[in-house]
Amino acid sequence: MDSIRRRADAADNRARIIRVAREVIANAEEIRLNAIAKQAGVGQGTLYRHFPTREDLLAEVYREDVGELVAAAPALLAEHEPLTALARWFDRVVDYARVKRGVFAAVEAAVWRDLSAHSLGPIGDALTVLLDAGKADGSIRPDVDARDVILLIGYLTRLEQDEWDARARHLLQVVLDGLRRVERSVRATPR
């Protein structure tokens, strides 16, 4: 029984460390592991037992965010019409992109490239599910694909921290409006 309790405590500590690290990455200028350990209510030894390096912790936060973003697509489609599901998925993209920006700013270039390569496929697949559903019901333009949208939302990495709240969701709404299928009426030309 005691070993089961220890494993549960270790899992809780790990989850708390990741949750606090995500908050710090999204909101702080500097990522300090001792501050993360303190806010998570664990000692530095516990943090380093779970994450031997700073990059290990940042990479795990990023991987979990990618996993949550990917899993959200089918769940949102099960609850909403495709265009609404895509809009709500974009809301999650804002949070994901804020963490991604913080992680990529804090890790070395080699780690950054590896994380990026491992996330684009699953995120593109999740986005394709949402776009295909919208195309099928006629709410999303038939001429767009996941790569188009990923390129468009890549601008989130260019936003400054102080303009994030004012611009990120608004700009994704502009992208969403551009993805909507609009019936074009033929206008008579003046004679």
Steps between C-alpha positions, in 0.01 A plus 500: 500500500779739588663469155166571330460816709856607416433452128179701526684778687773499236241524222325787681832681547586457134161628386526802735849582373378491139192711579706766680767495229230560235373803694852637544586449133182675389532797735857562611794663329744259664459128566670405827482139608537576871197732478301230319590244768399742777166590335429130440565428868787261436870509570758552227607136537147386417490726196836373375402137565212543257676740263882476509543808281311818429452383141341176624239696694430748221476224241251308715283808548503552126424135420204499739363817342529346153323187623216702653462712186488193276250320726275805509414487126283185498355585842390843380352352181296260711344796684474774235442577135832499307543879476427545871733209582776665296441834673525336843809308388654833396435625856716212619763582236547840668593335829714239326686763297577709808661199668673395176653845464629489857642151460669574171651820640646308794646190337795456273452493123547122467229426757275762339527338156432154644189619689370684196548200271309273740202734541420610145379159384252435783377860502457495123306173530269648767446811291423286194225322696341837583537641148365185333191504723439865412547432129257209522228715657572794271611748767871505406651588165595196294831649380690507833702234675678462833830631364327824390362553849824409677684756288237763579503442875879497509481877552421434867873457556548862391272650764667680788405388849335834580267479197412132535168541679385780271592337169534120508133401514395789276746398229389138516143625453618675181648168381177319589296757305725440201437125521123536487334396180322796352253465220582754237208655323532601140444872475369653186744736341372851438434589137 
